[in-house]
Coordinates of C-alpha atoms in Angstrom, one line a residue:
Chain A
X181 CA 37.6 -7.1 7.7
X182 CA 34.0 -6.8 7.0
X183 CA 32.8 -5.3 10.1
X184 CA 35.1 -2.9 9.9
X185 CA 33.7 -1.8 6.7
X186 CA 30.5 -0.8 8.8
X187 CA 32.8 2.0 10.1
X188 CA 32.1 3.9 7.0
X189 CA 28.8 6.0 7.0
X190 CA 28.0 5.1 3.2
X191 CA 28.0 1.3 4.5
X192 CA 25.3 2.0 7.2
X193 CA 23.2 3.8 4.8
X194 CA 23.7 1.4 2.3
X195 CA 22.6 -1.5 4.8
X196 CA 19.8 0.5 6.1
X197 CA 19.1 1.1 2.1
X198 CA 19.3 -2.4 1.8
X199 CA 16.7 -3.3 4.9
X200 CA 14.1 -0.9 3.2
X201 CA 14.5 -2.4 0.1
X202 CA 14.1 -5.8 1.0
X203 CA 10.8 -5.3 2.9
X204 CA 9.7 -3.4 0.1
X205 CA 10.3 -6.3 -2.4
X206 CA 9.4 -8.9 0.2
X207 CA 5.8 -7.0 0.3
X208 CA 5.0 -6.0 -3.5
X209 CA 7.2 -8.2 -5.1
X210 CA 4.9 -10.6 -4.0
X211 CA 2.4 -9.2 -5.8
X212 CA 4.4 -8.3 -8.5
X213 CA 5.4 -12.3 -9.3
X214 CA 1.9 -13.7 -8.4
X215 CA -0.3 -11.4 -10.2
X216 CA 2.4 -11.6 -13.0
X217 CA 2.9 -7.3 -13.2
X218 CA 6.6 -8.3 -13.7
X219 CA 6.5 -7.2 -17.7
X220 CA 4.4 -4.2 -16.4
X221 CA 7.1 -2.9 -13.5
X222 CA 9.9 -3.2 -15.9
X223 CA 8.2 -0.9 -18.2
X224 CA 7.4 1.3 -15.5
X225 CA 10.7 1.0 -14.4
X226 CA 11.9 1.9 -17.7
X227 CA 9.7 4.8 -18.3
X228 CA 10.7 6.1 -15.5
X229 CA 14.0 7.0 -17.0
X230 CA 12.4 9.1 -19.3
X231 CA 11.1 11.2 -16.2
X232 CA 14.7 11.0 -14.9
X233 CA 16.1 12.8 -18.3
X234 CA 13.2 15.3 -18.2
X235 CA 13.7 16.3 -15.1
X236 CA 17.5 17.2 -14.8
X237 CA 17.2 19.0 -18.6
X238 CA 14.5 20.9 -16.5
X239 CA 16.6 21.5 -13.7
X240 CA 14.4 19.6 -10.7
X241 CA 15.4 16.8 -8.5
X242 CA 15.7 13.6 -10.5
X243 CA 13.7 11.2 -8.2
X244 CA 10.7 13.6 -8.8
X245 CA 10.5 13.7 -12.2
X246 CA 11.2 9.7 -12.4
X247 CA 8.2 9.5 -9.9
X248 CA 5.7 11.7 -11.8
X249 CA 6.5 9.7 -14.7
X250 CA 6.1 6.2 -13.3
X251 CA 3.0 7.3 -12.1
X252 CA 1.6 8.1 -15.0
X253 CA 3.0 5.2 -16.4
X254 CA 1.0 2.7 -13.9
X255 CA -2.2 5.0 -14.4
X256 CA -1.8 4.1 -18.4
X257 CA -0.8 0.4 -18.2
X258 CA -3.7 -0.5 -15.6
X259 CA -6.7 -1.9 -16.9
X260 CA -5.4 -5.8 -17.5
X261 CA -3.4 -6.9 -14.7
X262 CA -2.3 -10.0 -16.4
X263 CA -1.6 -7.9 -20.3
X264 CA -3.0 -11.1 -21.9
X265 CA -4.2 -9.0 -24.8
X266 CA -1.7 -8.4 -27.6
X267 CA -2.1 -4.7 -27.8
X268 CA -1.1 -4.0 -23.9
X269 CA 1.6 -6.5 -24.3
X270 CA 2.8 -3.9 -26.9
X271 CA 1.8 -1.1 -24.9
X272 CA 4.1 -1.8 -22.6
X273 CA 7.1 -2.0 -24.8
X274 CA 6.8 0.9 -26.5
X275 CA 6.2 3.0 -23.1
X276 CA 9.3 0.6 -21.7
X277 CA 11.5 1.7 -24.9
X278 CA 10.2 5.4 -25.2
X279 CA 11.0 6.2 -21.3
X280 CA 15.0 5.1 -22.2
X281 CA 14.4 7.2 -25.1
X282 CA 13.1 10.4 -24.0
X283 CA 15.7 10.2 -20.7
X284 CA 18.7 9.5 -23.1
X285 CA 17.6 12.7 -25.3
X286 CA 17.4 14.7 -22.3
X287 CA 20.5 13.6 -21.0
X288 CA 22.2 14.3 -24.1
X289 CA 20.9 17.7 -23.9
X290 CA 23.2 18.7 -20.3
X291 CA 26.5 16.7 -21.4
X292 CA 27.4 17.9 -17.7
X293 CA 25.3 14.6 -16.1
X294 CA 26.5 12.2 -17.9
X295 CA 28.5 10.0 -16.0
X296 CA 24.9 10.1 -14.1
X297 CA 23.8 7.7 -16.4
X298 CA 25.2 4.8 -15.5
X299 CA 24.6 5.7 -11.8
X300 CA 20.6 5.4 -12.9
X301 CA 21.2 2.2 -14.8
X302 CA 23.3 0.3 -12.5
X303 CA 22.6 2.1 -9.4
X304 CA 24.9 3.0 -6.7
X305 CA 23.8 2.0 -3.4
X306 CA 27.0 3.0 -1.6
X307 CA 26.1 6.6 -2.9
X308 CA 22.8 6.7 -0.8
X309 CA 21.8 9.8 0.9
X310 CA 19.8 10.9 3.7
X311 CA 17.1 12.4 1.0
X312 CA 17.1 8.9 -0.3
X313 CA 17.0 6.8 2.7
X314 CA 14.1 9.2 3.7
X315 CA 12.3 7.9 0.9
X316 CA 12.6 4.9 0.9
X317 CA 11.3 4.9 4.4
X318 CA 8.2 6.4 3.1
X319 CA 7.4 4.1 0.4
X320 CA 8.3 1.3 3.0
X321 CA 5.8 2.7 5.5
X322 CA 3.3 3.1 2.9
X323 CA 3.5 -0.1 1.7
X324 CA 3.3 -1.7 4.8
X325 CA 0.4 0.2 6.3
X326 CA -1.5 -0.4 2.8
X327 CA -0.6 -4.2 2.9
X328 CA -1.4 -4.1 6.8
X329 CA -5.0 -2.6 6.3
X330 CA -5.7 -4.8 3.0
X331 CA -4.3 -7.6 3.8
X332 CA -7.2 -9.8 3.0
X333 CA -9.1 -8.0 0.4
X334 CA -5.4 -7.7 -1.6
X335 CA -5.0 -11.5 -1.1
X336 CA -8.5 -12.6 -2.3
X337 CA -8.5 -9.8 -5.2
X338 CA -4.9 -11.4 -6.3
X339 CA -6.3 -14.9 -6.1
X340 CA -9.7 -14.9 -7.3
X341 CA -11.0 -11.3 -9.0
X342 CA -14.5 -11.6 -9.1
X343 CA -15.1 -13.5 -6.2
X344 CA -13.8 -10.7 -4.2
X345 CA -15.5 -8.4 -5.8
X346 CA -18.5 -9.8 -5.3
X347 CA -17.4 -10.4 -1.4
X348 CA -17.5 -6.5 -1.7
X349 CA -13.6 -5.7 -2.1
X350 CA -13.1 -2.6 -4.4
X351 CA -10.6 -4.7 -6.5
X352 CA -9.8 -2.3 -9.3
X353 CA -9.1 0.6 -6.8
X354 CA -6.7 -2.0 -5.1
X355 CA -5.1 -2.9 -8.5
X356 CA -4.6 0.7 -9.3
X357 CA -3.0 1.4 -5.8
X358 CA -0.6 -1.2 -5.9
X359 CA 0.5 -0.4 -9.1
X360 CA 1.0 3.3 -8.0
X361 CA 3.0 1.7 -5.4
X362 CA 5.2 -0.4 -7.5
X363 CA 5.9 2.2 -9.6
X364 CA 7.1 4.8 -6.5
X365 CA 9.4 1.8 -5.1
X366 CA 10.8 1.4 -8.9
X367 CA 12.2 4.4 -8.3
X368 CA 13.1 4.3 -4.9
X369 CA 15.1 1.5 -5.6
X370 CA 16.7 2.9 -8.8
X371 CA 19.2 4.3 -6.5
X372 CA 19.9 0.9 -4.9
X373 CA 20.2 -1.2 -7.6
X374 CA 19.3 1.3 -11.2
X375 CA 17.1 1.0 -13.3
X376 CA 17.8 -2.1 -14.9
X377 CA 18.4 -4.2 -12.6
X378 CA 15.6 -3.2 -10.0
X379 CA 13.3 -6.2 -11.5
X380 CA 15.7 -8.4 -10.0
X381 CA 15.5 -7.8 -6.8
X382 CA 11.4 -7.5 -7.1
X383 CA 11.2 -10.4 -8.2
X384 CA 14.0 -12.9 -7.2
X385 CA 13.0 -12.8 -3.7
X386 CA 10.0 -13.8 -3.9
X387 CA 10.2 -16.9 -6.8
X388 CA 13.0 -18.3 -4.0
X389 CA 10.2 -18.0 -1.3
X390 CA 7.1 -19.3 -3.7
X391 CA 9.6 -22.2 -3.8
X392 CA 10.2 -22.9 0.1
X393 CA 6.8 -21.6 1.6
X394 CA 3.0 -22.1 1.0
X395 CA 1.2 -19.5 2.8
X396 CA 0.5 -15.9 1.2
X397 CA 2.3 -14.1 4.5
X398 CA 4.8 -16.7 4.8
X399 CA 6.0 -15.5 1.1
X400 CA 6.2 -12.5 2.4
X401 CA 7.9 -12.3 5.2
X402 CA 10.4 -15.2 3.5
X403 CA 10.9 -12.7 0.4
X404 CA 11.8 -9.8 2.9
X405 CA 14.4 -11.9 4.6
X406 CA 16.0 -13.3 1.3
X407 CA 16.2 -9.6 0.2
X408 CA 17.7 -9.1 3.1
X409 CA 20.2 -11.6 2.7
X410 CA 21.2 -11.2 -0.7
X411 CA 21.8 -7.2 -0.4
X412 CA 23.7 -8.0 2.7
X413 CA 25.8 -10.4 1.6
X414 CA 25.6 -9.1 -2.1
X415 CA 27.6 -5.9 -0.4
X416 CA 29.7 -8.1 1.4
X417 CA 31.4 -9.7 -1.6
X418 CA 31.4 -5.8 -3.5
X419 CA 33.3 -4.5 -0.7
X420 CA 35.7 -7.1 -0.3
X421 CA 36.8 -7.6 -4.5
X422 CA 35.6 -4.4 -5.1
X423 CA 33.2 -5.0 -7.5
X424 CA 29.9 -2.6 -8.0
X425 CA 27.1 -3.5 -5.9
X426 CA 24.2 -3.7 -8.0
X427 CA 25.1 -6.3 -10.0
X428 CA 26.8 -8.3 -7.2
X429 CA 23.5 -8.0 -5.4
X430 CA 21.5 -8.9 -8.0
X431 CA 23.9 -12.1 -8.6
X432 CA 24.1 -13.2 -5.6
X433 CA 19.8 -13.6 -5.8
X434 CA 20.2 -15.1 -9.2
X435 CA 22.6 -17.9 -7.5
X436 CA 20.1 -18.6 -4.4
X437 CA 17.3 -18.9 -6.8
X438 CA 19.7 -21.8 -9.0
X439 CA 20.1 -23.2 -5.4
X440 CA 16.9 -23.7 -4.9
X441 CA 15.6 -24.8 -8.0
X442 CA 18.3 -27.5 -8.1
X443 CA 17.3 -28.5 -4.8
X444 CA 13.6 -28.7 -5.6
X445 CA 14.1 -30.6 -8.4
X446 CA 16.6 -33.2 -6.7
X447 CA 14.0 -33.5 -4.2
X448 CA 11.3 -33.9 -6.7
X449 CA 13.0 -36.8 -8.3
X450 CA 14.2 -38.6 -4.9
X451 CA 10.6 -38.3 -4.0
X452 CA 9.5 -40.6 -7.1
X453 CA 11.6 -43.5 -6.3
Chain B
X489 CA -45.6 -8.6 -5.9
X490 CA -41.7 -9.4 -4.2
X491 CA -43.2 -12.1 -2.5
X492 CA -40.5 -14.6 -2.5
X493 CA -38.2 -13.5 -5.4
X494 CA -34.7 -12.7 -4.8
X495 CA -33.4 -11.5 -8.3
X496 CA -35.4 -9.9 -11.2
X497 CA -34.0 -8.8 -14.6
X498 CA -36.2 -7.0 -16.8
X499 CA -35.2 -6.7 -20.6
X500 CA -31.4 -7.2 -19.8
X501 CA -29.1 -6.7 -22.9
X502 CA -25.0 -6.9 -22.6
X503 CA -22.6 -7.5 -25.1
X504 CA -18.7 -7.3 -26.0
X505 CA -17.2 -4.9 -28.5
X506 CA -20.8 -3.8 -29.9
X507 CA -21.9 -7.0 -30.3
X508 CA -24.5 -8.7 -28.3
X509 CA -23.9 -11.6 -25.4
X510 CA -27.5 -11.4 -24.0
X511 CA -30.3 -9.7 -25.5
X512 CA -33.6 -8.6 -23.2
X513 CA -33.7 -11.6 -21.1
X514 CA -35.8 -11.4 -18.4
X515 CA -35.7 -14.0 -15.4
X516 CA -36.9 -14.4 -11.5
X517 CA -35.5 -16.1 -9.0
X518 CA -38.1 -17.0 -6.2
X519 CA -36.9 -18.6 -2.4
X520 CA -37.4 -22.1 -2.7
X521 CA -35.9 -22.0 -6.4
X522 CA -33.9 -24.3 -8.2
X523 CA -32.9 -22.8 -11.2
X524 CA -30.5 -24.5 -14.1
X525 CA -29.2 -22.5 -16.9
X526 CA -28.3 -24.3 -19.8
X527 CA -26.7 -23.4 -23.4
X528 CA -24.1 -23.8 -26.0
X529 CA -20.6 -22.4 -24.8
X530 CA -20.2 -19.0 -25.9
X531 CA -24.7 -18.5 -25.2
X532 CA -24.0 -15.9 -23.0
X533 CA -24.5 -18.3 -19.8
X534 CA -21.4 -17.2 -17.5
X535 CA -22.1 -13.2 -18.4
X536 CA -25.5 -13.9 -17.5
X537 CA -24.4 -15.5 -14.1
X538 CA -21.8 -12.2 -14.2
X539 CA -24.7 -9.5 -15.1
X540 CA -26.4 -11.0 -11.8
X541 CA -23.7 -11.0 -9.7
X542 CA -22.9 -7.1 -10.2
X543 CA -20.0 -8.3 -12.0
X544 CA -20.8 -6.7 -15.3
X545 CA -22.8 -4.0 -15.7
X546 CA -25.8 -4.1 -18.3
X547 CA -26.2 -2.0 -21.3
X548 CA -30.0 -1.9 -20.7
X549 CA -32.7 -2.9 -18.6
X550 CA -32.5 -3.5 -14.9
X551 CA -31.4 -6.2 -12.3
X552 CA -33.0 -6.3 -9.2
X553 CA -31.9 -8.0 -6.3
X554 CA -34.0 -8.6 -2.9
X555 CA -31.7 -9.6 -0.8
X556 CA -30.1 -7.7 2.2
X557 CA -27.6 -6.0 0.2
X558 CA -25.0 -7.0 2.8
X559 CA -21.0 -8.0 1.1
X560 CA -21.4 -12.2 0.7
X561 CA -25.3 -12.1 0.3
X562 CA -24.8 -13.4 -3.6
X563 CA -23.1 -16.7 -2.7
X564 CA -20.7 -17.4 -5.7
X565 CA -18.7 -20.1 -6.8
X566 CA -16.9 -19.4 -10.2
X567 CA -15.5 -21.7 -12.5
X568 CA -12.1 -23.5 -10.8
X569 CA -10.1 -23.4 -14.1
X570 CA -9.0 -19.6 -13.9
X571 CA -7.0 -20.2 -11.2
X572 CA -3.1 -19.9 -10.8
X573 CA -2.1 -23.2 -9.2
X574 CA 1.5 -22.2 -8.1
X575 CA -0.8 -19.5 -6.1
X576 CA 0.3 -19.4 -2.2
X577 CA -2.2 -20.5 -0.6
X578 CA -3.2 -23.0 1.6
X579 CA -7.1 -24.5 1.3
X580 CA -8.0 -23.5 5.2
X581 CA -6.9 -19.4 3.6
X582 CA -9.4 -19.9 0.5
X583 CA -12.3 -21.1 2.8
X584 CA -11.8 -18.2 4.7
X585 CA -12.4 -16.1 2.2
X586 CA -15.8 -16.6 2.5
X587 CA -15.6 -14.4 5.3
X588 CA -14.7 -11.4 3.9
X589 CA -18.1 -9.9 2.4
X590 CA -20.0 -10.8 5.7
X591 CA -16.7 -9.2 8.1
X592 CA -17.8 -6.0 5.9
X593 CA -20.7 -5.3 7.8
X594 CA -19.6 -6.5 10.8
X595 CA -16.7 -4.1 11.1
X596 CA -13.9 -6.3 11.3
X597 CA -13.4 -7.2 7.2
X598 CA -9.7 -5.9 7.7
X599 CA -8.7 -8.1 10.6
X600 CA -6.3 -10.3 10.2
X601 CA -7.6 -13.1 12.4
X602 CA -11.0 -14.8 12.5
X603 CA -13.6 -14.4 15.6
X604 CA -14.0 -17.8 17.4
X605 CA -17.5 -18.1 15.7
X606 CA -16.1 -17.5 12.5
X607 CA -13.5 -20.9 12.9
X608 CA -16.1 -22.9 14.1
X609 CA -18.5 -22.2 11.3
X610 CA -15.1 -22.4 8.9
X611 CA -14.4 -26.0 10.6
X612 CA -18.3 -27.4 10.4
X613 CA -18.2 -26.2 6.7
X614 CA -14.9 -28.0 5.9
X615 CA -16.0 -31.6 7.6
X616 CA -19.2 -31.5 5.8
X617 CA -17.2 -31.0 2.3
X618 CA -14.7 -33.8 3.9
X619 CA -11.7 -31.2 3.4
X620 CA -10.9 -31.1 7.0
X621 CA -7.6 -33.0 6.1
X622 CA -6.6 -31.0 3.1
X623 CA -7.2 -27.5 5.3
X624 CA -2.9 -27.0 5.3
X625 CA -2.6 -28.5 1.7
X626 CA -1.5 -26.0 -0.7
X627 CA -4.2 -24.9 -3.1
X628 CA -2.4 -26.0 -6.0
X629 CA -1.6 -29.3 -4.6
X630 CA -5.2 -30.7 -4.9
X631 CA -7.1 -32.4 -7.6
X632 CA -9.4 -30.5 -9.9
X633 CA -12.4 -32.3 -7.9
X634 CA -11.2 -30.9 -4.7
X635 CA -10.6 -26.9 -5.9
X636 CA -14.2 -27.5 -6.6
X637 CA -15.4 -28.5 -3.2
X638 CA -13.1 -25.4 -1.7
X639 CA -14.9 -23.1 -3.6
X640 CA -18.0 -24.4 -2.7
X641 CA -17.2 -24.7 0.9
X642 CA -15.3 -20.9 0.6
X643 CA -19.2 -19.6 -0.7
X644 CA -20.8 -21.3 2.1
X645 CA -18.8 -19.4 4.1
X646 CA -20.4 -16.4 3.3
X647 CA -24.0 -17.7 4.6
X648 CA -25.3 -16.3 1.6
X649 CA -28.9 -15.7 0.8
X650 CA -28.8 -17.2 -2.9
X651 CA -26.0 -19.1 -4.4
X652 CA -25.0 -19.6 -7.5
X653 CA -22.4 -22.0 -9.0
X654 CA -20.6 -21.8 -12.4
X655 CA -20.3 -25.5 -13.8
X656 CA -19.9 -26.8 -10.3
X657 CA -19.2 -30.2 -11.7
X658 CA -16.4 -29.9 -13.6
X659 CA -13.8 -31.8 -13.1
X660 CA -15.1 -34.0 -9.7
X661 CA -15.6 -37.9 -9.8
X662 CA -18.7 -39.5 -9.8
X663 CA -18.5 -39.9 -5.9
X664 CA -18.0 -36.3 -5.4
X665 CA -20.4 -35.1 -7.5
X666 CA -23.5 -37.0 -5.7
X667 CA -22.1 -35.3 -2.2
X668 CA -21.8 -32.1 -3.9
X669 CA -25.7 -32.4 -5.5
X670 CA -27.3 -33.6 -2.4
X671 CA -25.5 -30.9 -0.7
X672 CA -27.2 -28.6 -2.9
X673 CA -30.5 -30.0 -2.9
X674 CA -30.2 -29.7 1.0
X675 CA -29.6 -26.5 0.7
X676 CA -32.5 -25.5 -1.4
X677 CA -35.1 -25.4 1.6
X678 CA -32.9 -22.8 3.3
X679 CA -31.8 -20.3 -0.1
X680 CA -32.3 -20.4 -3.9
X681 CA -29.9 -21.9 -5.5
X682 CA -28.6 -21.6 -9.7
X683 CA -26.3 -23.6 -11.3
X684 CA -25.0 -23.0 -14.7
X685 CA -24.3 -26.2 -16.7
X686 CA -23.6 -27.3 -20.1
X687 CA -25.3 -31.1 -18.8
X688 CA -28.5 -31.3 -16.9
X689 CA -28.1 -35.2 -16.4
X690 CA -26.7 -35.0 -12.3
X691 CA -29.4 -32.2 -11.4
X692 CA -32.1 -34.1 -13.2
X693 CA -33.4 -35.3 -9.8
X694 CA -33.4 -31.9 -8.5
X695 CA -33.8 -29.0 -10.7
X696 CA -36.9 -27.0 -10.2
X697 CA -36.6 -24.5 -12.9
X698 CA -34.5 -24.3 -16.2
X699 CA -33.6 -21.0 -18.1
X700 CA -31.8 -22.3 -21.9
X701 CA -29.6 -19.2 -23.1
X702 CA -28.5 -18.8 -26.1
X703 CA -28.0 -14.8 -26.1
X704 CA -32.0 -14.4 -26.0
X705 CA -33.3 -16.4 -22.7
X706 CA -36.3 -18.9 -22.6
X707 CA -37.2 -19.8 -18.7
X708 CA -39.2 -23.1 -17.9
X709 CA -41.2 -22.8 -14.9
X710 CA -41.5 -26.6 -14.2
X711 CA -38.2 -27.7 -14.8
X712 CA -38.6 -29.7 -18.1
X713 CA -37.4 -28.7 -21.6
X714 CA -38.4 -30.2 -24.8
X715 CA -36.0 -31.1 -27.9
X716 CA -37.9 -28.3 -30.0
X717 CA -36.4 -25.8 -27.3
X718 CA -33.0 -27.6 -27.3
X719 CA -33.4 -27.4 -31.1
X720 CA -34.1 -23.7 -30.8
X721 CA -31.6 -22.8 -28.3
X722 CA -28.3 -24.7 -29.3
X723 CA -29.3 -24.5 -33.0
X724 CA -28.9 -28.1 -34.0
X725 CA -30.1 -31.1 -32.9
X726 CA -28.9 -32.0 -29.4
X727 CA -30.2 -35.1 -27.8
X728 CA -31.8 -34.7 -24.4
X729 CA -29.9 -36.7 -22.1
X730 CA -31.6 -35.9 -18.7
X731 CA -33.0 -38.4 -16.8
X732 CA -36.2 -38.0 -15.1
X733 CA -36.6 -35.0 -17.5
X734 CA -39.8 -35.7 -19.5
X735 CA -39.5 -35.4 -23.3
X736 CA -42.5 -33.3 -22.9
X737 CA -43.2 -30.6 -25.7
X738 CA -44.1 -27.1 -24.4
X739 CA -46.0 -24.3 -25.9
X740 CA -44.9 -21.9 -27.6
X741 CA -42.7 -19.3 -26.2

């Protein structure tokens, strides 16, 4: 019943969709939940909608227009990687609430892509293209080859700041570049999973694998497999009660994280007595 | 007119938002050096250490530094309680760390795995701070005492040519401590070495030179302060607790 599903084209792309995603996660997502950029990607996530909007009143490809704008968006919400400071806090809000803003406008503007709309929000990952799966292929390969090369100068500038700087890593390039990076696979992954719901699979990933592993790569390469997992088996339950994918996906992370927390915590307490 | 000094600052000033941390301090630091900085929290002692370390970058005057300019020459060990604890990381990853100004020069800084040479000096670094059983611990699993000793251990690492430690003592038991200060003093005959403390009392034995900062710097050569300078620098009346520090009144600065 289910293997037959992988008959279908849109279900191999989706999969494949599904593979790039989850190294993607497993590899900034990481980041993302350690350096605590979560707040920040949501807003750039967000923002990024606006580009969306922008670009289809304007007539270009979407995914362009949602890039230049997330860009833009990282470039202006760098500086403070943790946003301790009120002010950047706020930032980020209003750039979060003034992307849905500007997109919804837009939108409102060319009545003709509405039903759109939800695709962005909610994503559609059975709708995947070719043009999207080359993407996402892209941003994976990027983000591996970056994470490859910096592997150890990314690590020490997450952990400790100014010791690596002073160990001569050019931590506030590295910052920048990973943001720039999170905010291209935001909207790569707006097709898998929309825009709202994309935090979800950066981050839940990798809070189930902070849980079971203690080793920086060993995070990662657990997050990438637990991505893996919960699209495949997040696609699994869509297909067979027909239910939209995103979500499913997204639930299906949200019920191995409860699993595990339960579990730590019942091995936390049978570890005291 | 180098001979010997490793850092020099001439009329440093920095501040934050307009307003002034550290105001024209000058200070040396010669080989063979000691060097304790004392203050009141908030004097301007960690942006000092910061300044020094490239970190920050002054609003005026200069910073020298003499040493061989190489990644890891400034031996650092910041203050443990910025750190995330749920951080993945075990204690052997933050040791190496150490490595990664020195694998800069050598060529191999983006290499995943460390040269045989680089594990052994990694493992004779970790037995003398007695972590070799904690290397596979998570970070975050050890006692404030013990992040301490990492740190220290991860800037040894480095083999740097002058060291400096930001409240080293924090936090690690009386046991720990007298390792970690004769460690230091050890040290001493090989590179400079500059701790910034809030209590003189465990380096008392040791220190060679003090520097009290309380935005403007006063440096004591030989390593005693008097209560008139403690008056000055903290701004009240703060008793001198030092051992083996004489109570020995200076001249004027």
């Amino acid at each position: 019943m289910l293997l037959e599903a992988l008959d279908y084209q849109f279900m191999r792309h989706a999969l494949v969709a599904g593979l790039l995603a989850s190294l993607l996660c497993g590899v900034l997502g990481t980041f993302v939940v350690v350096r605590r950029l979560v707040f920040i990607s949501g807003g750039v996530s967000h923002a990024a909608f606006g580009g969306v909007g922008l670009a289809l009143w304007l007539g270009v490809d979407a995914r362009i227009g949602a890039a230049l704008v997330a860009v833009a968006a990282a470039l202006l919400l760098r500086g403070q990687g943790e946003g301790r400071g009120r002010s950047h806090d706020a930032k980020i809000g209003v750039l979060w609430a003034v992307g849905m803003a500007v997109g919804m406008v837009c939108l409102a503007r060319r009545p003709d892509y509405a039903p759109d709309l939800v695709g962005y929000l909610f994503g559609d990952i059975l709708a995947i293209g070719r043009a999207d799966l080359v993407w996402l292929s892209l941003l994976t390969v990027a983000a591996l080859a970056f994470f490859g090369w910096f592997y150890r100068d990314l690590v020490a500038a997450t952990f400790d700041p100014s010791y690596a700087q002073v160990q001569g890593a050019s931590v506030a390039r590295l910052h920048l570049a990973l943001l720039v990076l999170v905010a291209l696979s935001v909207v790569g992954l707006i097709q898998v999973v929309g825009i709202i719901l994309v935090i979800a699979l950066l981050t839940l990933p990798p809070l189930i694998a902070l849980r079971l592993a203690h080793g920086f790569l060993a995070v990662v390469l657990l997050s990438t497999g637990l991505g893996l997992l919960m699209t495949a088996v997040g696609l699994a339950f869509s297909y067979r009660w027909n239910l939209p994918s995103g979500p499913v996906i997204v639930l299906c992370g949200a019920v191995g994280l409860g699993m595990v927390e339960l579990w730590s915590r019942w091995e936390n307490r049978s570890a005291r007595t | 007119m180098t001979d010997g000094i490793l850092v020099e600052l001439d009329k440093v000033s920095f501040g934050y938002d307009g307003v002034l941390a550290l105001q024209d301090v000058d200070l040396v630091v010669r080989q063979g050096d000691f060097l304790a900085i004392i203050g009141p929290n908030g004097g301007g002692k960690t942006t000092l250490l910061e300044c020094i370390l490239g970190l920050r970058k002054p609003w005026r005057g200069t910073i020298r530094r003499f040493t061989s300019g190489r990644a890891g020459a400034l031996g650092y060990v910041p203050q443990f309680a910025r750190f995330d604890a749920d951080f993945p990381l075990r204690v052997r990853d933050v040791i190496a760390m150490g490595r990664l100004g020195p694998a800069r020069s050598t060529g191999g800084w983006n290499r995943w795995r460390l040269a045989p040479a680089e594990r052994t000096l990694l493992a004779e670094i970790s037995d003398r701070f007695g972590l070799t059983h904690l290397l596979e611990r998570p970070i975050g699993d050890l006692s404030g005492g013990q992040v301490q000793r990492v740190l220290t251990a991860r800037a040894l690492a480095a083999e740097p040519e002058i060291l400096f430690l930001d409240e080293p003592l924090a936090s690690v038991d009386a046991q720990h401590r007298k390792t970690l200060v004769d460690t230091l003093a050890e040290l001493r005959s090989r590179i400079p070495v500059v701790v910034v403390t809030h209590d003189l009392t465990p380096w008392a034995p040791i220190v060679g030179q003090i520097a009290c900062v309380n935005r403007t710097l006063h440096y004591h050569p030989e390593g005693r302060v008097s209560e008139e300078t403690l008056h000055e620098v903290y701004g009240c009346p703060v008793e001198l607790v030092a051992h083996g520090v004489p109570h020995r009144v200076l001249h004027e600065h």
